[in-house]
Amino acid sequence: MKRIALFPGSFDPFTHGHLDVVLRGARMFDEIIIAIGNNSSKQRYIPVDRMIEIMERLFKDQPNISARSYKGLTAEFAREVGANFLLRGLRNTTDFEYENTIAQANRHVNQELETVFLITSPALAAISSSIIREIHRFGGNVDDFIPFPISEIGDIHAQ
């Protein structure tokens, strides 16, 4: 049986921390689907379609890693794509508390779904998408935090 893991999140933007989790997860699973959820309570900084294009280029030489968007419950989307694992990265104990609650709820919705936590590499633990957005919004350089040239996101201020 193929081991498919869903790596869900907003990825707004996709960071070096996210990349680290995906590449480490790719050693454990046959396939990783990076799943960008549409959270109706959040306004995106980078449009979902644009982020998917960037990820497709980033992983073009790794056919076992793909990116897709979805709406609705993560556990239901996992069932839809045949994933029996959720892959999550943990930076700290606050992340664990939050992710543990979500893992329990996902397991309630889809009993076949196991959540696998990877501890973030220490050098990347301070990186968060929200901090990167704030730095970029005010004209700061975010090149050290993301695995693609910032020019790839285009003119987000025109969105």
XYZ file of N, CA, C and O in Angstrom:
636
model
N 0.837 -1.185 0.000
C 0.000 0.000 0.000
C 0.883 1.250 0.000
O 1.822 1.360 0.773
N 0.569 2.156 -0.882
C 1.331 3.395 -1.011
C 1.113 4.284 0.210
O -0.021 4.480 0.648
N 2.198 4.816 0.751
C 2.131 5.688 1.933
C 2.078 7.138 1.458
O 3.098 7.700 1.073
N 0.868 7.715 1.498
C 0.646 9.084 1.038
C 0.402 9.974 2.243
O -0.452 9.686 3.080
N 1.173 11.066 2.310
C 1.020 12.030 3.399
C 0.539 13.357 2.841
O 1.017 13.821 1.804
N -0.390 13.937 3.545
C -0.882 15.268 3.238
C -0.183 16.239 4.182
O -0.140 16.006 5.394
N 0.385 17.296 3.633
C 1.027 18.334 4.438
C 0.165 19.589 4.289
O 0.346 20.369 3.361
N -0.816 19.760 5.186
C -1.759 20.871 5.032
C -1.280 22.161 5.707
O -0.529 22.130 6.683
N -1.719 23.277 5.169
C -1.414 24.566 5.763
C -1.835 25.693 4.851
O -2.347 25.464 3.750
N -1.580 26.902 5.292
C -1.894 28.055 4.442
C -0.702 28.400 3.552
O -0.871 28.930 2.469
N 0.518 28.125 4.026
C 1.736 28.342 3.239
C 1.716 29.720 2.571
O 1.832 29.843 1.360
N 1.583 30.732 3.391
C 1.410 32.099 2.904
C 2.463 33.024 3.491
O 2.135 33.869 4.314
N 3.740 32.843 3.094
C 4.287 32.011 2.025
C 4.861 30.696 2.547
O 4.980 30.482 3.740
N 5.238 29.842 1.601
C 5.949 28.595 1.858
C 7.366 28.976 2.278
O 8.038 29.740 1.587
N 7.829 28.458 3.416
C 9.102 28.877 4.003
C 10.169 27.772 3.924
O 9.862 26.626 3.578
N 11.381 28.131 4.313
C 12.438 27.116 4.422
C 12.061 26.064 5.464
O 12.421 24.900 5.329
N 11.352 26.464 6.510
C 10.878 25.501 7.506
C 9.921 24.494 6.896
O 10.008 23.288 7.160
N 8.995 24.976 6.066
C 8.063 24.070 5.370
C 8.834 23.134 4.443
O 8.569 21.927 4.397
N 9.780 23.702 3.696
C 10.589 22.898 2.778
C 11.322 21.792 3.523
O 11.352 20.638 3.087
N 11.880 22.113 4.667
C 12.592 21.144 5.493
C 11.680 19.977 5.885
O 12.052 18.810 5.761
N 10.470 20.289 6.313
C 9.523 19.242 6.713
C 9.154 18.377 5.506
O 9.113 17.146 5.599
N 8.898 18.993 4.359
C 8.537 18.232 3.155
C 9.668 17.306 2.740
O 9.439 16.113 2.482
N 10.887 17.809 2.684
C 12.007 16.975 2.232
C 12.296 15.838 3.212
O 12.594 14.715 2.797
N 12.195 16.111 4.497
C 12.382 15.038 5.479
C 11.238 14.042 5.415
O 11.442 12.827 5.527
N 10.033 14.543 5.223
C 8.872 13.659 5.093
C 8.949 12.790 3.852
O 8.498 11.640 3.853
N 9.537 13.323 2.791
C 9.649 12.567 1.538
C 10.532 11.333 1.696
O 10.442 10.400 0.893
N 11.357 11.302 2.735
C 12.156 10.104 3.015
C 11.326 9.040 3.737
O 11.711 7.873 3.777
N 10.199 9.449 4.305
C 9.366 8.527 5.083
C 8.131 8.048 4.318
O 7.581 6.997 4.632
N 7.695 8.843 3.336
C 6.457 8.542 2.613
C 6.733 8.414 1.126
O 7.678 8.997 0.604
N 5.861 7.651 0.454
C 5.993 7.472 -0.993
C 5.592 8.737 -1.744
O 6.121 9.017 -2.821
N 4.655 9.461 -1.183
C 4.142 10.661 -1.837
C 3.767 11.692 -0.779
O 3.232 11.340 0.273
N 4.052 12.956 -1.078
C 3.646 14.066 -0.214
C 2.792 15.007 -1.053
O 3.204 15.424 -2.145
N 1.612 15.322 -0.552
C 0.756 16.318 -1.181
C 0.722 17.528 -0.261
O 0.244 17.445 0.868
N 1.278 18.630 -0.743
C 1.214 19.879 0.006
C -0.167 20.457 -0.277
O -0.505 20.728 -1.427
N -0.965 20.584 0.761
C -2.373 20.965 0.607
C -2.603 22.358 1.177
O -2.524 22.555 2.385
N -2.882 23.292 0.285
C -3.140 24.657 0.712
C -4.636 24.808 0.958
O -5.438 24.756 0.027
N -4.971 24.969 2.221
C -6.375 25.126 2.592
C -6.848 26.547 2.381
O -6.089 27.501 2.517
N -8.090 26.664 2.026
C -8.716 27.978 1.898
C -9.435 28.282 3.197
O -10.514 27.762 3.456
N -8.819 29.095 4.031
C -9.386 29.473 5.321
C -10.201 30.742 5.121
O -9.653 31.808 4.847
N -11.511 30.633 5.274
C -12.394 31.767 5.012
C -12.204 32.907 6.005
O -12.599 34.037 5.735
N -11.561 32.632 7.139
C -11.369 33.695 8.132
C -10.050 34.445 7.945
O -9.761 35.358 8.690
N -9.252 34.036 6.954
C -7.962 34.687 6.706
C -7.928 35.281 5.308
O -8.371 34.654 4.352
N -7.383 36.471 5.201
C -7.110 37.062 3.892
C -5.678 36.715 3.533
O -4.762 36.968 4.308
N -5.482 36.150 2.360
C -4.155 35.721 1.945
C -3.296 36.884 1.492
O -3.796 37.846 0.908
N -2.007 36.750 1.708
C -1.020 37.716 1.247
C -0.607 37.363 -0.183
O -0.500 38.216 -1.039
N -0.387 36.063 -0.423
C -0.034 35.553 -1.749
C -1.196 34.671 -2.215
O -1.576 33.733 -1.511
N -1.763 34.943 -3.389
C -2.887 34.123 -3.867
C -2.521 32.632 -3.933
O -1.385 32.274 -4.263
N -3.491 31.782 -3.614
C -3.275 30.328 -3.597
C -2.722 29.830 -4.929
O -1.749 29.065 -4.954
N -3.320 30.237 -6.033
C -2.870 29.763 -7.346
C -1.412 30.124 -7.603
O -0.656 29.339 -8.174
N -1.011 31.293 -7.163
C 0.373 31.734 -7.341
C 1.312 30.884 -6.487
O 2.385 30.473 -6.939
N 0.902 30.598 -5.254
C 1.742 29.786 -4.370
C 1.879 28.370 -4.916
O 2.965 27.776 -4.857
N 0.823 27.822 -5.488
C 0.891 26.482 -6.082
C 1.864 26.478 -7.265
O 2.672 25.556 -7.406
N 1.808 27.488 -8.120
C 2.744 27.585 -9.249
C 4.190 27.595 -8.752
O 5.056 26.932 -9.326
N 4.428 28.359 -7.705
C 5.784 28.448 -7.146
C 6.233 27.082 -6.626
O 7.351 26.635 -6.887
N 5.350 26.389 -5.906
C 5.705 25.072 -5.368
C 5.918 24.054 -6.477
O 6.811 23.208 -6.376
N 5.116 24.129 -7.533
C 5.296 23.198 -8.651
C 6.685 23.368 -9.266
O 7.338 22.386 -9.608
N 7.142 24.610 -9.402
C 8.497 24.847 -9.915
C 9.550 24.364 -8.917
O 10.550 23.769 -9.291
N 9.298 24.628 -7.637
C 10.242 24.251 -6.592
C 10.468 22.734 -6.555
O 11.584 22.262 -6.336
N 9.415 21.960 -6.812
C 9.498 20.494 -6.731
C 9.414 19.815 -8.095
O 9.077 18.635 -8.177
N 9.751 20.530 -9.157
C 9.595 19.985 -10.512
C 10.406 18.712 -10.747
O 10.013 17.876 -11.543
N 11.499 18.545 -10.018
C 12.333 17.355 -10.184
C 12.027 16.260 -9.165
O 12.770 15.285 -9.058
N 10.953 16.445 -8.422
C 10.563 15.463 -7.405
C 9.096 15.071 -7.637
O 8.185 15.654 -7.051
N 8.881 14.074 -8.497
C 7.514 13.708 -8.879
C 6.654 13.175 -7.727
O 5.432 13.107 -7.859
N 7.268 12.835 -6.609
C 6.498 12.328 -5.465
C 6.008 13.461 -4.553
O 5.378 13.205 -3.531
N 6.283 14.720 -4.950
C 5.834 15.877 -4.167
C 4.994 16.761 -5.079
O 5.437 17.149 -6.158
N 3.768 17.052 -4.640
C 2.875 17.905 -5.424
C 2.188 18.904 -4.505
O 2.240 18.780 -3.281
N 1.542 19.881 -5.120
C 0.803 20.896 -4.360
C -0.595 21.035 -4.940
O -0.765 21.031 -6.163
N -1.564 21.137 -4.037
C -2.964 21.292 -4.441
C -3.670 22.201 -3.441
O -3.253 22.295 -2.293
N -4.737 22.811 -3.886
C -5.558 23.586 -2.958
C -6.817 22.787 -2.658
O -7.184 21.878 -3.413
N -7.446 23.123 -1.544
C -8.687 22.447 -1.184
C -9.545 23.354 -0.315
O -9.060 24.314 0.277
N -10.812 23.011 -0.279
C -11.759 23.684 0.605
C -12.397 22.621 1.479
O -12.523 21.469 1.082
N -12.792 23.002 2.653
C -13.454 22.050 3.537
C -12.507 21.479 4.568
O -11.439 22.030 4.842
N -12.909 20.351 5.124
C -12.150 19.713 6.194
C -10.909 19.000 5.663
O -10.974 18.272 4.668
N -9.812 19.201 6.343
C -8.552 18.555 5.968
C -8.693 17.040 5.985
O -8.221 16.354 5.072
N -9.350 16.501 7.000
C -9.513 15.045 7.120
C -10.314 14.473 5.954
O -10.034 13.362 5.487
N -11.287 15.217 5.477
C -12.074 14.770 4.321
C -11.248 14.850 3.040
O -11.325 13.971 2.189
N -10.453 15.908 2.909
C -9.598 16.030 1.728
C -8.568 14.904 1.714
O -8.277 14.334 0.653
N -8.031 14.559 2.870
C -7.084 13.443 2.959
C -7.733 12.163 2.439
O -7.123 11.413 1.667
N -8.962 11.912 2.845
C -9.685 10.722 2.380
C -9.862 10.778 0.857
O -9.651 9.785 0.158
N -10.203 11.962 0.350
C -10.448 12.155 -1.080
C -9.213 11.837 -1.925
O -9.333 11.265 -3.009
N -8.029 12.197 -1.440
C -6.801 11.972 -2.220
C -6.087 10.675 -1.831
O -5.008 10.383 -2.338
N -6.664 9.914 -0.917
C -6.088 8.630 -0.533
C -4.931 8.724 0.440
O -4.124 7.800 0.546
N -4.841 9.837 1.168
C -3.770 10.001 2.158
C -4.211 9.444 3.506
O -5.291 9.770 3.981
N -3.375 8.605 4.104
C -3.658 8.073 5.441
C -2.812 8.736 6.513
O -2.881 8.362 7.677
N -2.004 9.700 6.099
C -1.135 10.395 7.042
C -1.241 11.905 6.841
O -1.345 12.372 5.707
N -1.200 12.618 7.941
C -1.025 14.067 7.911
C 0.375 14.331 8.423
O 0.775 13.788 9.454
N 1.111 15.151 7.729
C 2.462 15.525 8.116
C 2.412 16.937 8.674
O 1.856 17.833 8.039
N 2.959 17.129 9.871
C 2.951 18.448 10.504
C 4.318 18.720 11.106
O 4.973 17.821 11.627
N 4.731 19.971 11.049
C 5.975 20.391 11.666
C 5.693 21.102 12.976
O 4.697 21.821 13.090
N 6.539 20.871 13.961
C 6.391 21.511 15.272
C 7.627 22.342 15.574
O 8.741 21.830 15.575
N 7.415 23.630 15.834
C 8.529 24.513 16.183
C 8.746 24.578 17.687
O 9.849 24.814 18.146
N 7.671 24.408 18.455
C 7.758 24.605 19.908
C 6.564 23.935 20.594
O 5.717 23.331 19.933
N 6.495 24.057 21.907
C 5.412 23.406 22.650
C 4.058 24.055 22.369
O 3.029 23.381 22.422
N 4.049 25.326 22.039
C 2.788 25.984 21.671
C 2.217 25.347 20.412
O 1.016 25.074 20.330
N 3.085 25.097 19.425
C 2.646 24.397 18.214
C 2.080 23.026 18.568
O 1.062 22.604 18.021
N 2.760 22.309 19.484
C 2.282 20.971 19.851
C 0.881 21.030 20.434
O 0.019 20.233 20.068
N 0.625 21.943 21.351
C -0.707 22.044 21.970
C -1.779 22.265 20.909
O -2.826 21.620 20.924
N -1.515 23.180 19.998
C -2.462 23.500 18.935
C -2.644 22.304 17.992
O -3.765 21.892 17.693
N -1.531 21.738 17.537
C -1.577 20.639 16.572
C -2.169 19.362 17.168
O -2.831 18.594 16.469
N -1.942 19.112 18.442
C -2.502 17.934 19.095
C -4.029 17.982 19.067
O -4.684 16.978 18.765
N -4.596 19.124 19.367
C -6.052 19.279 19.340
C -6.598 19.029 17.938
O -7.599 18.322 17.762
N -5.925 19.599 16.942
C -6.361 19.405 15.558
C -6.227 17.940 15.148
O -7.110 17.381 14.489
N -5.140 17.293 15.551
C -4.931 15.878 15.216
C -6.058 15.015 15.783
O -6.540 14.094 15.113
N -6.470 15.309 17.005
C -7.562 14.547 17.621
C -8.874 14.745 16.850
O -9.608 13.790 16.609
N -9.146 15.980 16.463
C -10.370 16.261 15.705
C -10.329 15.591 14.333
O -11.327 15.001 13.888
N -9.172 15.645 13.671
C -9.038 14.995 12.363
C -9.244 13.493 12.470
O -9.881 12.877 11.615
N -8.727 12.903 13.527
C -8.885 11.456 13.735
C -10.342 11.103 13.995
O -10.808 10.031 13.596
N -11.073 11.998 14.633
C -12.511 11.780 14.869
C -13.273 11.772 13.533
O -14.151 10.944 13.325
N -12.899 12.682 12.639
C -13.561 12.791 11.336
C -13.149 11.652 10.408
O -13.966 11.124 9.653
N -11.878 11.256 10.464
C -11.346 10.222 9.578
C -10.480 9.291 10.417
O -9.314 9.569 10.672
N -11.058 8.176 10.850
C -10.373 7.257 11.765
C -9.150 6.584 11.154
O -8.332 6.030 11.874
N -9.017 6.621 9.847
C -7.863 6.022 9.173
C -6.671 6.972 9.106
O -5.603 6.600 8.618
N -6.835 8.188 9.593
C -5.831 9.232 9.434
C -4.917 9.319 10.658
O -5.364 9.525 11.772
N -3.613 9.150 10.411
C -2.604 9.292 11.463
C -1.847 10.592 11.239
O -1.465 10.894 10.105
N -1.623 11.338 12.292
C -0.825 12.551 12.195
C 0.595 12.249 12.638
O 0.811 11.647 13.686
N 1.553 12.653 11.809
C 2.966 12.451 12.086
C 3.590 13.828 12.288
O 3.490 14.699 11.415
N 4.219 14.015 13.445
C 4.852 15.292 13.760
C 6.358 15.188 13.549
O 6.983 14.240 14.014
N 6.914 16.178 12.873
C 8.365 16.299 12.754
C 8.775 17.570 13.487
O 8.179 18.628 13.296
N 9.777 17.442 14.317
C 10.309 18.594 15.028
C 11.108 19.431 14.034
O 11.956 18.908 13.306
N 10.834 20.716 13.993
C 11.529 21.616 13.083
C 13.027 21.618 13.373
O 13.442 21.574 14.530
N 13.816 21.669 12.329
C 15.268 21.789 12.501
C 15.558 23.065 13.284
O 14.969 24.115 13.003
N 16.439 23.016 14.277
C 16.677 24.172 15.155
C 16.962 25.493 14.437
O 16.466 26.536 14.840
N 17.722 25.436 13.366
C 18.073 26.672 12.649
C 16.858 27.333 11.993
O 16.905 28.510 11.654
N 15.763 26.574 11.847
C 14.575 27.085 11.155
C 13.401 27.336 12.088
O 12.344 27.783 11.646
N 13.576 27.071 13.350
C 12.456 27.126 14.302
C 11.858 28.517 14.488
O 10.691 28.646 14.839
N 12.620 29.550 14.241
C 12.109 30.910 14.459
C 11.329 31.452 13.258
O 10.702 32.505 13.345
N 11.337 30.735 12.155
C 10.689 31.206 10.935
C 9.184 30.944 11.012
O 8.752 29.848 11.325
N 8.403 31.968 10.704
C 6.960 31.779 10.558
C 6.485 32.617 9.383
O 7.044 33.684 9.087
N 5.463 32.132 8.712
C 4.925 32.855 7.562
C 4.449 34.246 7.949
O 4.636 35.208 7.192
N 3.840 34.367 9.117
C 3.312 35.678 9.519
C 4.439 36.696 9.719
O 4.307 37.865 9.338
N 5.559 36.265 10.275
C 6.703 37.172 10.438
C 7.272 37.547 9.073
O 7.600 38.712 8.828
N 7.370 36.580 8.185
C 7.879 36.850 6.836
C 6.977 37.849 6.114
O 7.466 38.789 5.480
N 5.670 37.661 6.227
C 4.737 38.609 5.590
C 4.943 40.019 6.127
O 4.954 40.988 5.365
N 5.105 40.136 7.422
C 5.273 41.452 8.043
C 6.569 42.116 7.583
O 6.587 43.309 7.247
N 7.644 41.363 7.549
C 8.925 41.912 7.074
C 8.780 42.382 5.632
O 9.183 43.493 5.276
N 8.185 41.535 4.791
C 8.031 41.877 3.375
C 7.097 43.064 3.180
O 7.370 43.951 2.363
N 6.020 43.086 3.917
C 5.026 44.167 3.803
C 5.675 45.533 4.018
O 5.291 46.521 3.411
N 6.676 45.588 4.897
C 7.334 46.850 5.200
C 8.676 47.014 4.473
O 9.528 47.794 4.884
N 8.846 46.234 3.387
C 9.995 46.434 2.522
C 11.271 45.728 2.935
O 12.327 45.970 2.346
N 11.196 44.857 3.933
C 12.385 44.132 4.374
C 12.739 42.990 3.445
O 11.920 42.516 2.655
N 13.966 42.526 3.548
C 14.472 41.437 2.731
C 14.103 40.102 3.381
O 14.490 39.833 4.518
N 13.384 39.245 2.653
C 12.960 37.944 3.188
C 13.644 36.774 2.485
O 13.260 35.622 2.688
N 14.663 37.064 1.698
C 15.338 36.020 0.914
C 15.862 34.863 1.760
O 15.889 33.724 1.292
N 16.290 35.128 2.986
C 16.839 34.072 3.834
C 15.763 33.137 4.397
O 16.095 32.099 4.964
N 14.502 33.481 4.241
C 13.425 32.726 4.877
C 12.595 31.876 3.921
O 11.842 31.013 4.357
N 12.696 32.140 2.619
C 11.865 31.431 1.649
C 12.730 30.772 0.585
O 13.775 31.310 0.213
N 12.302 29.592 0.075
C 13.130 28.847 -0.874
C 12.884 29.188 -2.346
O 13.058 28.354 -3.222
N 12.460 30.416 -2.607
C 12.224 30.862 -3.970
C 12.474 32.367 -4.002
O 12.377 33.036 -2.975
N 12.797 32.902 -5.168
C 13.012 34.351 -5.246
C 11.695 35.092 -4.976
O 10.660 34.741 -5.525
N 11.756 36.111 -4.154
C 10.543 36.872 -3.812
C 9.911 37.469 -5.064
O 8.702 37.675 -5.116
N 10.703 37.694 -6.097
C 10.164 38.234 -7.348
C 9.127 37.295 -7.976
O 8.276 37.734 -8.749
N 9.161 36.001 -7.616
C 8.201 35.044 -8.173
C 6.769 35.286 -7.716
O 5.840 34.814 -8.351
N 6.590 36.014 -6.640
C 5.214 36.216 -6.185
C 4.520 37.321 -6.961
O 3.308 37.473 -6.863
N 5.267 38.071 -7.765
C 4.655 39.115 -8.572
C 4.268 40.311 -7.714
O 4.712 40.447 -6.568
N 3.422 41.149 -8.245
C 2.993 42.352 -7.544
C 1.788 42.028 -6.674
O 0.644 42.152 -7.115
N 2.037 41.611 -5.448
C 0.929 41.231 -4.567
C 0.147 42.439 -4.097
O -1.004 42.320 -3.728
N 0.761 43.601 -4.155
C 0.046 44.796 -3.717
C -1.042 45.199 -4.701
O -1.942 45.932 -4.378
N -0.966 44.671 -5.930
C -1.990 44.962 -6.941
C -3.191 44.037 -6.806
O -4.195 44.226 -7.451
N -3.060 42.998 -5.970
C -4.132 41.998 -5.814
C -5.340 42.590 -5.122
O -5.279 43.323 -4.230
